C-alpha positions as protocol buffer text, in pm:
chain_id: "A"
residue {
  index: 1
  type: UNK
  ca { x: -4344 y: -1407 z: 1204 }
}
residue {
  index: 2
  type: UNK
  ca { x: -4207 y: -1556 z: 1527 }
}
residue {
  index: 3
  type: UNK
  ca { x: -3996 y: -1411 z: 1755 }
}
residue {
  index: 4
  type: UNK
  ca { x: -3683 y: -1631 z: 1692 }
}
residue {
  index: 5
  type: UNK
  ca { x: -3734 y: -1588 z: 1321 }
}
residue {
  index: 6
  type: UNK
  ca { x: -3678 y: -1261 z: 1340 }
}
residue {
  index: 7
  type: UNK
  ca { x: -3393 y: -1275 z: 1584 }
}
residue {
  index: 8
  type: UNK
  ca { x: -3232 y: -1512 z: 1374 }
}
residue {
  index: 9
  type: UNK
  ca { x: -3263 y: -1292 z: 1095 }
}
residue {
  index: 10
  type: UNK
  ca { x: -3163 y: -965 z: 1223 }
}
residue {
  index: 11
  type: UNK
  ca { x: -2818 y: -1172 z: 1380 }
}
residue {
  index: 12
  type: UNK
  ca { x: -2779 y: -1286 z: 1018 }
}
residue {
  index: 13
  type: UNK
  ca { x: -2823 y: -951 z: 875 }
}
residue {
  index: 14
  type: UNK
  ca { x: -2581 y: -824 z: 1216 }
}
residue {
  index: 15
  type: UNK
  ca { x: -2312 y: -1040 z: 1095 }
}
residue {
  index: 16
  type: UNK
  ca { x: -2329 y: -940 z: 745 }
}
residue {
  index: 17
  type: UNK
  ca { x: -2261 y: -636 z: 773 }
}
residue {
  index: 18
  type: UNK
  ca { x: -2024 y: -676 z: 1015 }
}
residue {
  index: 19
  type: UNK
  ca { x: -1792 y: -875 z: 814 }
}
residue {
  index: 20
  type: UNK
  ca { x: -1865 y: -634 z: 455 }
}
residue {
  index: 21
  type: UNK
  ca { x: -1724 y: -360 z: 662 }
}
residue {
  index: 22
  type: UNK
  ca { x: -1409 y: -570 z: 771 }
}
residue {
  index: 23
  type: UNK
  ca { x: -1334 y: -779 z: 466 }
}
residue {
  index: 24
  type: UNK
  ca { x: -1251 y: -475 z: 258 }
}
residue {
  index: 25
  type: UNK
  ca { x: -997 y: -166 z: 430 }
}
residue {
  index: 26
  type: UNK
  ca { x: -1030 y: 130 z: 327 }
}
residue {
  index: 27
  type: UNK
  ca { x: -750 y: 269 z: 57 }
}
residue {
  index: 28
  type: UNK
  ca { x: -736 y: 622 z: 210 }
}
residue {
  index: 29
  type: UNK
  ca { x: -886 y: 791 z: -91 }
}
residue {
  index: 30
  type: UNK
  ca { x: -1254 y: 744 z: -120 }
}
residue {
  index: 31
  type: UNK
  ca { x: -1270 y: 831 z: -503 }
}
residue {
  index: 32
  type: UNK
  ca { x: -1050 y: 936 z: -826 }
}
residue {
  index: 33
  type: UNK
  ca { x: -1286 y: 1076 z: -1084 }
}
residue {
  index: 34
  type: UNK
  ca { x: -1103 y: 1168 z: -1407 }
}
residue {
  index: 35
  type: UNK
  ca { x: -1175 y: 1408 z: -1732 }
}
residue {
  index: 36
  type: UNK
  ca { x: -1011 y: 1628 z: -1978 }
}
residue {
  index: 37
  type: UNK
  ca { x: -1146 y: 2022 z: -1893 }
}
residue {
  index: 38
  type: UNK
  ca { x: -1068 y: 2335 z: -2135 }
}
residue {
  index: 39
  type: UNK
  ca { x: -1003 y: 2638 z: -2028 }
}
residue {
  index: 40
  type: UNK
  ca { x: -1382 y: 2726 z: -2049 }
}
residue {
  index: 41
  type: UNK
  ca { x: -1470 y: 2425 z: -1841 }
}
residue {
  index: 42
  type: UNK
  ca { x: -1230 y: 2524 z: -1571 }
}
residue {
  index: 43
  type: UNK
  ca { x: -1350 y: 2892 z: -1526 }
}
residue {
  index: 44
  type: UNK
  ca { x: -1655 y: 2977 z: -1223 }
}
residue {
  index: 45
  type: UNK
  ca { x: -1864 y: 3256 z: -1252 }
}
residue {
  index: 46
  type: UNK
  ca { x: -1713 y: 3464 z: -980 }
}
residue {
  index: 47
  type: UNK
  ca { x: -1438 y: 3521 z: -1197 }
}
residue {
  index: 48
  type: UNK
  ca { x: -1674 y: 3720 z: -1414 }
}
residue {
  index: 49
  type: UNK
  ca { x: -1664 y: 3988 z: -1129 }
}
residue {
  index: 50
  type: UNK
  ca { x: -1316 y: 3907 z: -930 }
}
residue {
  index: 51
  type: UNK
  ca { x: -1012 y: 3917 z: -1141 }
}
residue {
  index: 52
  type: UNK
  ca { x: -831 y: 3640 z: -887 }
}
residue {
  index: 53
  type: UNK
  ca { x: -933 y: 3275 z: -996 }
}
residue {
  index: 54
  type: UNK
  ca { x: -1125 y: 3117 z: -683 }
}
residue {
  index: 55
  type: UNK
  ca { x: -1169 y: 2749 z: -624 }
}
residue {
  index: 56
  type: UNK
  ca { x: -1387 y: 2699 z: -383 }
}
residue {
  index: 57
  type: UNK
  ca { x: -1338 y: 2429 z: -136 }
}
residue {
  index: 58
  type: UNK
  ca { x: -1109 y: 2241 z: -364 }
}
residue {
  index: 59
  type: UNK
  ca { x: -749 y: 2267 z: -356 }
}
residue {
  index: 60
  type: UNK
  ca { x: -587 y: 2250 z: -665 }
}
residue {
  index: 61
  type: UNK
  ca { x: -259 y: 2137 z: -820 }
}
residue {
  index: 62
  type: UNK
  ca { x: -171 y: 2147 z: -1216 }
}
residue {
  index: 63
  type: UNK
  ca { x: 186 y: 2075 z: -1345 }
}
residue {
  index: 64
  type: UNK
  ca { x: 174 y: 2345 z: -1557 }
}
residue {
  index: 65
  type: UNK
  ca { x: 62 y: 2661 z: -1268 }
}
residue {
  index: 66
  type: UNK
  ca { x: -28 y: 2950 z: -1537 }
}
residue {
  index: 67
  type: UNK
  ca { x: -229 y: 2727 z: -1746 }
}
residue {
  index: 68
  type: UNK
  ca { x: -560 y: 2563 z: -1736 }
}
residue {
  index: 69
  type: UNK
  ca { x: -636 y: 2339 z: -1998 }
}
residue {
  index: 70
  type: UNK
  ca { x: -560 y: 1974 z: -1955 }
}
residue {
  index: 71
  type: UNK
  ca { x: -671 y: 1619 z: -1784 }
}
residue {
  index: 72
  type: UNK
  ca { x: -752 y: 1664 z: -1423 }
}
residue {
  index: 73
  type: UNK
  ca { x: -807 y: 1409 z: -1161 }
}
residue {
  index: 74
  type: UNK
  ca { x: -1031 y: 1505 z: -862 }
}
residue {
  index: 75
  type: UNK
  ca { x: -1042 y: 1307 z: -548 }
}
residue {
  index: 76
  type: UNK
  ca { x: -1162 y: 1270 z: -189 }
}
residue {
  index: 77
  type: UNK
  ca { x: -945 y: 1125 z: 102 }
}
residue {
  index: 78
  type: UNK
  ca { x: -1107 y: 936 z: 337 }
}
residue {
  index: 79
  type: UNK
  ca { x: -898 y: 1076 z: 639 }
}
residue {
  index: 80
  type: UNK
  ca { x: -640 y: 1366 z: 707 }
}
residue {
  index: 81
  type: UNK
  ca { x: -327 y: 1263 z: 521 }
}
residue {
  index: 82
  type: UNK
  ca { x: 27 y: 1353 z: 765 }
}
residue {
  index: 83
  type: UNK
  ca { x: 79 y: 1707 z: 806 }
}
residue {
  index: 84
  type: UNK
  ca { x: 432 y: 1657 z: 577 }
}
residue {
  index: 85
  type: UNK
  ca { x: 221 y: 1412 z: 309 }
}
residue {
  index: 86
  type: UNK
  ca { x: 247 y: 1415 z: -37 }
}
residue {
  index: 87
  type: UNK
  ca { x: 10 y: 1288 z: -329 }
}
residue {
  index: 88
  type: UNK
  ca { x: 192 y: 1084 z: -578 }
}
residue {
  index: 89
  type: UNK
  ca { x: 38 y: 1087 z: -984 }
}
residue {
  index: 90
  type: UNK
  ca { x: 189 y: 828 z: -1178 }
}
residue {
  index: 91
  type: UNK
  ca { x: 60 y: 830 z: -1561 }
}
residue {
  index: 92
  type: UNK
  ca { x: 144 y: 589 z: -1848 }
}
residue {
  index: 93
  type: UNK
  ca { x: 96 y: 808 z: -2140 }
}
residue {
  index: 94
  type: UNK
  ca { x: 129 y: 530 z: -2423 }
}
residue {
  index: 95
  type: UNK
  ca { x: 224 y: 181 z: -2425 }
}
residue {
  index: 96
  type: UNK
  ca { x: 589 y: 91 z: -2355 }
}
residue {
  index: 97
  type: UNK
  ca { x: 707 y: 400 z: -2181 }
}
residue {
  index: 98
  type: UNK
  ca { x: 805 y: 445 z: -1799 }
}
residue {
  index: 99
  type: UNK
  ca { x: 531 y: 610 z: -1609 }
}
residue {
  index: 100
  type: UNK
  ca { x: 518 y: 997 z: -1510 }
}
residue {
  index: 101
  type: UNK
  ca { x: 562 y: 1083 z: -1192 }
}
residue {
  index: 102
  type: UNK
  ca { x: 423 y: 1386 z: -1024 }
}
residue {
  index: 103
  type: UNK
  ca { x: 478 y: 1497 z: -668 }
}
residue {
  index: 104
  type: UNK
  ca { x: 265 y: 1749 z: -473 }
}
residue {
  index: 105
  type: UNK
  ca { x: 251 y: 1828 z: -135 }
}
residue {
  index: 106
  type: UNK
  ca { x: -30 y: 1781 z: 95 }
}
residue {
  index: 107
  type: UNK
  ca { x: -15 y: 2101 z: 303 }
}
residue {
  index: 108
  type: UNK
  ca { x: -322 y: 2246 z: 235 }
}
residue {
  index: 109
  type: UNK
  ca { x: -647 y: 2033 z: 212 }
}
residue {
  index: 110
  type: UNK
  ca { x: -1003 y: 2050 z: 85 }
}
residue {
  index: 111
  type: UNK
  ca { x: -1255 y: 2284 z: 316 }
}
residue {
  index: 112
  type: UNK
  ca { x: -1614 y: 2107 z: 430 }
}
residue {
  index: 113
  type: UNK
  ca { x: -1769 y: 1817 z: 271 }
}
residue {
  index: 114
  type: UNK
  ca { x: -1722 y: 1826 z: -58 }
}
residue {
  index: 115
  type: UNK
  ca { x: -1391 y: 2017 z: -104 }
}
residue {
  index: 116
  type: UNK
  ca { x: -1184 y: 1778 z: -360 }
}
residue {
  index: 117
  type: UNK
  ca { x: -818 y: 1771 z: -431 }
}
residue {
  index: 118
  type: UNK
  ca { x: -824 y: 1867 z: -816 }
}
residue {
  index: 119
  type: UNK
  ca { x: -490 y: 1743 z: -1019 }
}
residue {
  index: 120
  type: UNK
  ca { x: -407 y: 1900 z: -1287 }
}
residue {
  index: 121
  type: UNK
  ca { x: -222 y: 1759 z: -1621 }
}
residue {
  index: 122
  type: UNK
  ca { x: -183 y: 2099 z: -1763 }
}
residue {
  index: 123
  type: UNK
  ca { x: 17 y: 2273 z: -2083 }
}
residue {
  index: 124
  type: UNK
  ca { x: 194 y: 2065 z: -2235 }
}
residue {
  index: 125
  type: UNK
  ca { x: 136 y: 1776 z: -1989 }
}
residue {
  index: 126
  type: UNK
  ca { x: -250 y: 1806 z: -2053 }
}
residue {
  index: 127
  type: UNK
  ca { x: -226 y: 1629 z: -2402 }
}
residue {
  index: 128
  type: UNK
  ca { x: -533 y: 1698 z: -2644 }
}
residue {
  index: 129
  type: UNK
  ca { x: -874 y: 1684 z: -2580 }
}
residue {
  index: 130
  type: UNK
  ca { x: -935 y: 1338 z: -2693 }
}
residue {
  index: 131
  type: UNK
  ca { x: -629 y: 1201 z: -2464 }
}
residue {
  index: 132
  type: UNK
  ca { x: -686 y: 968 z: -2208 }
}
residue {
  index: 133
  type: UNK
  ca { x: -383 y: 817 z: -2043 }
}
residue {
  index: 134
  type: UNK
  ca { x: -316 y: 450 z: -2091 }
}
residue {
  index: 135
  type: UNK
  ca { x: -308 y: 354 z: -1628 }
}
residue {
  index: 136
  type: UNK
  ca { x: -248 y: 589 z: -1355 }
}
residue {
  index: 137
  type: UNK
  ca { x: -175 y: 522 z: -960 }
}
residue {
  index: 138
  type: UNK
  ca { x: -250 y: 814 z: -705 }
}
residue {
  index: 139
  type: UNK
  ca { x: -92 y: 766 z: -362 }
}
residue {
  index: 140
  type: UNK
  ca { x: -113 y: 932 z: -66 }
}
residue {
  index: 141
  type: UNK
  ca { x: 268 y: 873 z: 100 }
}
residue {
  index: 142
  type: UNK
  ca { x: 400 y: 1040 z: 459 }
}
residue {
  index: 143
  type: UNK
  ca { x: 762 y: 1240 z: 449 }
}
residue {
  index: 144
  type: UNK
  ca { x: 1002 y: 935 z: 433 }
}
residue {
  index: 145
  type: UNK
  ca { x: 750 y: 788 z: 138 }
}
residue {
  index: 146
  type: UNK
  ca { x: 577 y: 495 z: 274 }
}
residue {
  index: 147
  type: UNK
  ca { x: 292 y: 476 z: 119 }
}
residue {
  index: 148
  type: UNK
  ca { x: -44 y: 548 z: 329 }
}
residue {
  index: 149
  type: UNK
  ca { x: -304 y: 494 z: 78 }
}
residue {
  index: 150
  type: UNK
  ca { x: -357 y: 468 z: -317 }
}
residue {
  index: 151
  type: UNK
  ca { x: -619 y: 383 z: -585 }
}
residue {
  index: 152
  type: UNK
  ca { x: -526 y: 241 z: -956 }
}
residue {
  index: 153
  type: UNK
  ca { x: -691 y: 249 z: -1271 }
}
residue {
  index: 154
  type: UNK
  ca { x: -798 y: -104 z: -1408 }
}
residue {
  index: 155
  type: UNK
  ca { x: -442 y: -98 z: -1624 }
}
residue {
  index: 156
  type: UNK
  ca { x: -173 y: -1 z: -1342 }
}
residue {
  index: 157
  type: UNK
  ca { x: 58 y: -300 z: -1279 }
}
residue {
  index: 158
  type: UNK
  ca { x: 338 y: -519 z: -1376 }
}
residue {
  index: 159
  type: UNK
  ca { x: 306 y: -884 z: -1489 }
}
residue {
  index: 160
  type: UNK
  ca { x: 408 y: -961 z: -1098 }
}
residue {
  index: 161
  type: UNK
  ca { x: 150 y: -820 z: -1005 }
}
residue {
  index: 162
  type: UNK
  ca { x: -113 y: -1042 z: -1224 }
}
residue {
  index: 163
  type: UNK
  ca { x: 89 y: -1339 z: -1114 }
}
residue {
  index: 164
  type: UNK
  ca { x: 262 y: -1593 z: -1346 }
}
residue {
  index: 165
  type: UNK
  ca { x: 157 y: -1617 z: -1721 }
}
């Protein structure tokens, strides 16, 4: 291969990738994974020898604080949210009802690499095992509520938002 082939190709390649990594800005939160746990499915070993319940690097939030059981959303922020931030769950339980909103602050964050922030839907805000809500929205907003970042299920919006019909 000659030389100003493959110059030409690694500037094509160059340019690429440079305009991937601009075309598309980051949301703030670099994943929402979400799943119904019990109360089995919650518990780590070390609580079979420590009578405290330990998470880890996560931090964890649940609506209902002395129980468990319920739908949990974990995520991963891409950067430090404000020091006064606050993570925003909005859920649409069934069709035709105003969304749920849940407020937690950010004060304490995920430790290393893989800490997540864990969400929990818990008591009776968990629903039953074979519950999944209908949309959600999870945003990251500073003290006075603008909104920093936030990722949507598929479902989240308002006929505005799909444009006119």
């Amino acid at each position: 291969m000659s030389r100003a082939v493959s110059q030409a190709s690694f500037g094509g390649a160059l340019a690429a990738l440079v305009l991937t990594a601009c075309g598309t800005p980051s949301t703030g939160i670099a994943y929402v994974n979400e799943r119904y746990r019990t109360e089995a499915d919650v518990a780590r070993a070390s609580e079979a020898f420590y009578a405290n319940e330990h998470h880890g690097d996560d931090v964890v939030f649940r609506t209902q604080e002395k129980s468990r059981e319920g739908y949990y959303f974990y995520l991963q922020l891409v950067e430090a949210p404000p020091a006064d931030g606050r993570l925003i769950l909005e859920v649409v339980r069934t069709e035709h009802l105003a969304p749920e909103r849940y407020d937690f602050s950010l004060k304490l964050l995920p430790k290393g690499w893989f800490g997540e922030l864990v969400l929990g839907l818990t008591g009776k805000d968990g629903g039953s095992p074979d519950w999944h809500p209908v949309a959600w929205r999870l945003s990251v907003t500073d003290a006075q509520g603008k909104v920093i970042a936030t990722k949507q299920s598929f479902l989240w919006g308002t006929r505005r938002d799909l444009g006119p019909r």
